[in-house]
């Protein structure tokens, strides 16, 4: 009886222990790892400060990432040319007068342009002598302003010419000095500016710094055109006079062509500043007509064409000028 009671007690305890173990295994208590102590707030990289509530970070599984792409250097052919080709022009640039770019420009012979530059220099000197003693230079200096602006464009054509010429390297200095002379408002300043202009004709500069950008004011050069035209008509209204004065007529026609070409950059000074393409088209037509008239004079002198060919070329030039004025009314203030 006692033996039975002992085994009953031992069996009951064993059963109770087995039941407890089963409960612990079923709840996963044996698999749990001890919780690590909270991070020290004073250690580097701690996410919480003293007294703050610790929040478990939302850590994402690290995925391998591709190396960042490096930008490829631009291909040589995609780069903009820093050194445009020799012997042509562009209309807009950040340089003072522009860089030579990629479009060739027809022009009258450089010998005629040189003759017109010399004529302008002589004329300016004579005008300033006539103005000596004037009490109101600014009011009386219209011819100086007109011819100084005309000279700037003739010098630009000489500097931009693909042909070597007497003033090709002097052109940058002539342009600067002519522009300065056209802006002074007192006689003594004008006389000093004219001395600088004469010196500029002997200067040496870099014609590669030039481009067909604005170097003159449109108002004065629009007055320079009829002034040159009056010289052409006066010296060529008969065949005899044309042949006698062919050099001067050709110089004036070369000057007209240079002014037409150089004025392309002055579209903003017309009554249609937004019509730059149309203004350029009219300037090209006028330039080409002046070049054709110049060639007709040379042909008449050389016996390659008759006087009637020159008359026809001059009438075409006159018609081109008039057609431009129908469309545009340049500001001549």
Coordinates of C-alpha atoms in Angstrom, one line a residue:
X1 CA 0.0 0.0 0.0
X2 CA 2.8 2.3 0.9
X3 CA 4.7 1.2 -2.2
X4 CA 1.8 2.0 -4.4
X5 CA 1.3 5.4 -2.8
X6 CA 5.0 6.2 -3.4
X7 CA 4.9 5.3 -7.1
X8 CA 1.7 7.2 -7.5
X9 CA 3.3 10.3 -6.1
X10 CA 6.5 9.9 -8.1
X11 CA 4.4 9.3 -11.3
X12 CA 2.3 12.3 -10.6
X13 CA 5.3 14.6 -10.2
X14 CA 6.9 13.2 -13.4
X15 CA 3.7 13.8 -15.3
X16 CA 3.5 17.3 -14.0
X17 CA 7.1 18.1 -15.1
X18 CA 6.6 16.6 -18.5
X19 CA 3.4 18.7 -19.0
X20 CA 5.3 21.9 -18.0
X21 CA 8.1 21.1 -20.4
X22 CA 5.7 20.5 -23.2
X23 CA 4.0 23.9 -22.5
X24 CA 7.4 25.7 -22.6
X25 CA 8.4 24.1 -25.9
X26 CA 5.1 24.9 -27.4
X27 CA 5.3 28.6 -26.6
X28 CA 8.9 28.8 -28.1
X29 CA 10.5 30.0 -24.8
X30 CA 13.5 27.8 -25.4
X31 CA 14.2 29.4 -28.8
X32 CA 14.2 33.0 -27.7
X33 CA 17.5 34.7 -27.3
X34 CA 18.2 37.2 -24.6
X35 CA 17.3 40.8 -25.5
X36 CA 20.5 42.9 -25.9
X37 CA 20.8 45.9 -23.6
X38 CA 19.8 49.2 -25.1
X39 CA 22.5 51.2 -26.9
X40 CA 24.5 53.6 -24.9
X41 CA 23.2 57.1 -25.8
X42 CA 26.7 58.5 -25.4
X43 CA 28.3 56.2 -28.0
X44 CA 28.8 57.3 -31.6
X45 CA 25.9 56.7 -33.9
X46 CA 23.3 56.5 -31.1
X47 CA 19.8 57.3 -32.4
X48 CA 18.5 58.6 -29.1
X49 CA 19.5 61.1 -26.6
X50 CA 19.2 61.1 -22.9
X51 CA 15.6 60.6 -21.8
X52 CA 14.4 60.0 -25.4
X53 CA 12.2 57.1 -26.4
X54 CA 14.1 54.4 -28.2
X55 CA 12.6 53.4 -31.5
X56 CA 13.7 50.2 -33.3
X57 CA 15.2 51.3 -36.7
X58 CA 13.5 50.0 -39.8
X59 CA 16.5 48.3 -41.3
X60 CA 16.0 47.1 -44.9
X61 CA 17.9 44.2 -46.4
X62 CA 21.0 45.5 -48.2
X63 CA 20.7 45.0 -52.0
X64 CA 23.9 45.1 -54.2
X65 CA 23.8 48.3 -56.2
X66 CA 25.4 49.1 -59.6
X67 CA 28.3 51.5 -59.5
X68 CA 27.2 55.1 -60.3
X69 CA 27.6 56.1 -64.0
X70 CA 30.2 58.5 -64.8
X71 CA 29.5 61.2 -67.4
X72 CA 31.4 60.6 -70.6
X73 CA 33.5 63.4 -72.0
X74 CA 31.8 65.1 -74.9
X75 CA 32.9 63.7 -78.3
X76 CA 35.2 65.9 -80.3
X77 CA 32.6 66.3 -83.1
X78 CA 30.0 67.5 -80.6
X79 CA 32.1 70.4 -79.3
X80 CA 31.5 73.9 -80.7
X81 CA 34.4 75.1 -82.7
X82 CA 36.4 77.7 -80.8
X83 CA 38.5 78.6 -83.8
X84 CA 36.2 79.3 -86.8
X85 CA 37.5 78.9 -90.3
X86 CA 39.5 81.7 -91.9
X87 CA 38.0 84.0 -94.5
X88 CA 34.4 84.4 -93.6
X89 CA 32.0 85.9 -91.0
X90 CA 29.4 85.6 -88.3
X91 CA 26.9 88.3 -87.2
X92 CA 26.8 87.7 -83.5
X93 CA 29.6 87.0 -81.0
X94 CA 30.8 87.9 -77.6
X95 CA 34.1 89.3 -78.9
X96 CA 34.4 93.1 -79.4
X97 CA 34.0 92.8 -83.2
X98 CA 33.4 89.0 -83.6
X99 CA 35.3 86.0 -84.7
X100 CA 35.7 84.9 -88.3
X101 CA 33.3 82.1 -88.9
X102 CA 32.2 79.8 -91.7
X103 CA 30.4 81.7 -94.4
X104 CA 32.3 83.4 -97.2
X105 CA 31.3 86.9 -98.3
X106 CA 31.6 88.4 -101.8
X107 CA 33.2 91.9 -101.9
X108 CA 34.5 94.4 -104.4
X109 CA 38.3 94.2 -105.2
X110 CA 40.4 95.2 -102.2
X111 CA 42.3 97.8 -104.3
X112 CA 39.0 99.7 -104.6
X113 CA 38.3 99.4 -100.8
X114 CA 41.8 100.6 -100.0
X115 CA 41.2 103.6 -102.3
X116 CA 37.9 104.4 -100.5
X117 CA 39.5 104.1 -97.1
X118 CA 42.2 106.6 -98.2
X119 CA 39.5 108.9 -99.6
X120 CA 37.6 108.9 -96.3
X121 CA 40.7 109.7 -94.4
X122 CA 41.5 112.7 -96.7
X123 CA 37.9 113.9 -96.6
X124 CA 37.7 113.8 -92.8
X125 CA 40.9 115.8 -92.6
X126 CA 39.5 118.4 -95.0
X127 CA 36.1 118.6 -93.2
X128 CA 37.9 119.2 -89.8
X129 CA 39.9 122.0 -91.4
X130 CA 36.7 123.6 -92.6
X131 CA 35.3 123.3 -89.1
X132 CA 38.3 125.0 -87.5
X133 CA 36.9 127.9 -85.4
X134 CA 33.3 126.7 -85.3
X135 CA 31.4 127.7 -82.2
X136 CA 29.2 124.6 -82.3
X137 CA 31.1 121.6 -83.4
X138 CA 28.4 119.1 -82.4
X139 CA 25.9 120.9 -84.6
X140 CA 28.2 121.3 -87.6
X141 CA 30.0 117.9 -87.5
X142 CA 27.4 115.9 -89.4
X143 CA 29.8 115.1 -92.2
X144 CA 32.5 114.0 -89.8
X145 CA 30.1 111.6 -88.1
X146 CA 28.8 110.3 -91.4
X147 CA 32.2 109.6 -92.9
X148 CA 33.7 108.2 -89.7
X149 CA 31.0 105.6 -89.6
X150 CA 31.4 104.8 -93.3
X151 CA 35.1 104.4 -92.9
X152 CA 34.6 101.9 -90.0
X153 CA 32.6 99.6 -92.3
X154 CA 35.1 100.0 -95.2
X155 CA 37.9 99.1 -92.8
X156 CA 35.9 96.1 -91.5
X157 CA 35.6 94.8 -95.1
X158 CA 39.4 95.2 -95.6
X159 CA 40.1 93.4 -92.3
X160 CA 37.6 90.6 -93.2
X161 CA 38.8 90.2 -96.8
X162 CA 40.4 86.9 -97.7
X163 CA 42.8 88.9 -99.9
X164 CA 45.9 90.4 -98.4
X165 CA 45.8 94.2 -98.6
X166 CA 47.5 97.3 -97.3
X167 CA 45.1 97.8 -94.4
X168 CA 44.2 94.2 -93.4
X169 CA 46.3 94.3 -90.2
X170 CA 45.5 97.9 -89.5
X171 CA 41.8 97.4 -89.8
X172 CA 41.1 96.7 -86.1
X173 CA 42.8 100.0 -85.1
X174 CA 41.1 102.0 -87.9
X175 CA 37.7 100.7 -86.8
X176 CA 38.3 101.7 -83.2
X177 CA 39.7 105.1 -84.1
X178 CA 37.0 105.9 -86.6
X179 CA 34.3 104.9 -84.0
X180 CA 35.9 107.2 -81.5
X181 CA 36.0 110.1 -84.0
X182 CA 32.3 109.7 -84.8
X183 CA 31.4 110.1 -81.1
X184 CA 33.3 113.2 -79.9
X185 CA 31.3 116.4 -79.4
X186 CA 34.0 119.1 -79.3
X187 CA 36.4 120.4 -81.9
X188 CA 39.6 119.9 -79.9
X189 CA 38.6 116.3 -79.1
X190 CA 37.8 115.7 -82.8
X191 CA 41.2 117.0 -83.9
X192 CA 42.9 114.7 -81.4
X193 CA 40.7 111.7 -82.5
X194 CA 41.6 112.4 -86.1
X195 CA 45.4 112.3 -85.3
X196 CA 44.7 109.0 -83.6
X197 CA 42.9 107.8 -86.8
X198 CA 45.8 108.7 -89.0
X199 CA 48.1 106.8 -86.7
X200 CA 45.8 103.8 -86.8
X201 CA 46.3 103.6 -90.6
X202 CA 49.9 102.7 -89.8
X203 CA 49.0 100.3 -87.0
X204 CA 49.3 96.5 -86.8
X205 CA 46.5 94.4 -85.3
X206 CA 44.9 91.0 -85.5
X207 CA 42.3 90.8 -88.3
X208 CA 41.2 87.4 -86.9
X209 CA 39.6 89.3 -84.1
X210 CA 37.1 90.9 -86.5
X211 CA 33.6 89.7 -87.6
X212 CA 30.6 91.1 -89.3
X213 CA 29.1 92.6 -86.1
X214 CA 28.0 96.1 -85.4
X215 CA 30.9 98.6 -85.6
X216 CA 28.9 101.6 -86.8
X217 CA 25.6 103.4 -86.3
X218 CA 22.9 102.9 -88.9
X219 CA 21.8 106.5 -89.1
X220 CA 25.1 108.0 -90.2
X221 CA 25.9 105.2 -92.7
X222 CA 22.5 105.6 -94.3
X223 CA 23.6 109.2 -95.0
X224 CA 27.0 107.9 -96.2
X225 CA 25.2 105.9 -99.0
X226 CA 23.6 108.8 -100.8
X227 CA 26.8 110.8 -100.4
X228 CA 28.7 108.1 -102.2
X229 CA 25.9 107.8 -104.7
X230 CA 26.2 111.4 -105.6
X231 CA 29.9 110.9 -106.3
X232 CA 29.1 107.9 -108.6
X233 CA 26.4 109.8 -110.6
X234 CA 28.5 113.0 -110.9
X235 CA 31.6 111.1 -112.2
X236 CA 29.8 108.5 -114.4
X237 CA 26.9 110.3 -116.2
X238 CA 28.8 110.0 -119.5
X239 CA 31.0 107.3 -120.9
X240 CA 33.9 109.7 -121.2
X241 CA 33.6 110.9 -117.6
X242 CA 33.3 107.3 -116.3
X243 CA 36.5 106.2 -118.1
X244 CA 38.3 109.3 -116.8
X245 CA 37.1 108.8 -113.2
X246 CA 36.9 105.0 -113.1
X247 CA 39.1 104.7 -110.0
X248 CA 37.0 107.1 -107.9
X249 CA 33.7 105.5 -109.1
X250 CA 34.9 102.0 -108.3
X251 CA 36.1 103.2 -104.9
X252 CA 32.7 104.7 -104.1
X253 CA 30.9 101.5 -105.3
X254 CA 33.2 99.4 -103.2
X255 CA 32.3 101.6 -100.3
X256 CA 28.6 101.1 -100.9
X257 CA 29.1 97.3 -101.0
X258 CA 31.0 97.4 -97.7
X259 CA 28.3 99.5 -96.1
X260 CA 25.6 97.2 -97.3
X261 CA 27.4 94.1 -95.9
X262 CA 28.4 95.8 -92.6
X263 CA 24.9 97.1 -92.0
X264 CA 23.5 93.6 -91.6
X265 CA 24.3 93.8 -87.9
X266 CA 22.1 96.9 -87.5
X267 CA 18.7 95.4 -87.9
X268 CA 17.6 96.6 -84.4
X269 CA 18.0 100.2 -85.6
X270 CA 15.4 99.9 -88.4
X271 CA 11.7 100.4 -88.0
X272 CA 11.3 96.6 -88.0
X273 CA 13.9 95.4 -85.4
X274 CA 12.5 91.9 -85.3
X275 CA 12.8 91.4 -89.1
X276 CA 16.5 90.6 -89.0
X277 CA 16.3 87.9 -91.8
X278 CA 14.4 90.3 -94.1
X279 CA 16.9 93.1 -93.4
X280 CA 19.8 90.8 -94.1
X281 CA 18.2 89.7 -97.4
X282 CA 17.8 93.4 -98.5
X283 CA 21.4 94.2 -97.5
X284 CA 22.8 91.2 -99.5
X285 CA 20.8 92.3 -102.6
X286 CA 22.1 95.9 -102.3
X287 CA 25.7 94.6 -101.7
X288 CA 25.6 92.3 -104.7
X289 CA 24.2 95.1 -106.9
X290 CA 27.0 97.4 -105.9
X291 CA 29.6 94.7 -106.6
X292 CA 28.0 94.1 -110.1
X293 CA 28.1 97.8 -110.9
X294 CA 31.8 97.9 -109.8
X295 CA 32.5 95.0 -112.1
X296 CA 30.7 96.8 -114.9
X297 CA 33.0 99.8 -114.5
X298 CA 36.1 97.6 -114.6
X299 CA 34.6 95.9 -117.7
X300 CA 33.9 99.2 -119.4
X301 CA 37.5 100.3 -118.8
X302 CA 39.0 97.0 -120.0
X303 CA 36.8 96.8 -123.0
X304 CA 34.9 93.7 -121.8
X305 CA 31.5 95.4 -121.8
X306 CA 30.2 98.7 -123.1
X307 CA 28.9 101.8 -121.2
X308 CA 25.3 100.5 -121.5
X309 CA 26.2 97.6 -119.3
X310 CA 27.3 99.9 -116.6
X311 CA 24.2 102.0 -116.9
X312 CA 22.0 98.9 -116.5
X313 CA 24.0 97.8 -113.5
X314 CA 23.7 101.2 -111.9
X315 CA 19.9 101.3 -112.5
X316 CA 19.6 97.8 -110.8
X317 CA 21.6 99.2 -107.8
X318 CA 19.3 102.2 -107.6
X319 CA 16.2 100.0 -107.8
X320 CA 17.5 97.7 -105.0
X321 CA 18.1 100.7 -102.8
X322 CA 14.6 102.0 -103.3
X323 CA 13.0 98.6 -102.8
X324 CA 14.7 98.4 -99.4
X325 CA 13.4 101.8 -98.3
X326 CA 9.8 100.7 -99.2
X327 CA 10.1 97.9 -96.6
X328 CA 12.4 99.6 -94.0
X329 CA 12.7 103.1 -92.7
X330 CA 16.1 103.1 -90.8
X331 CA 16.3 105.4 -87.8
X332 CA 18.5 108.2 -88.9
X333 CA 18.5 110.2 -85.6

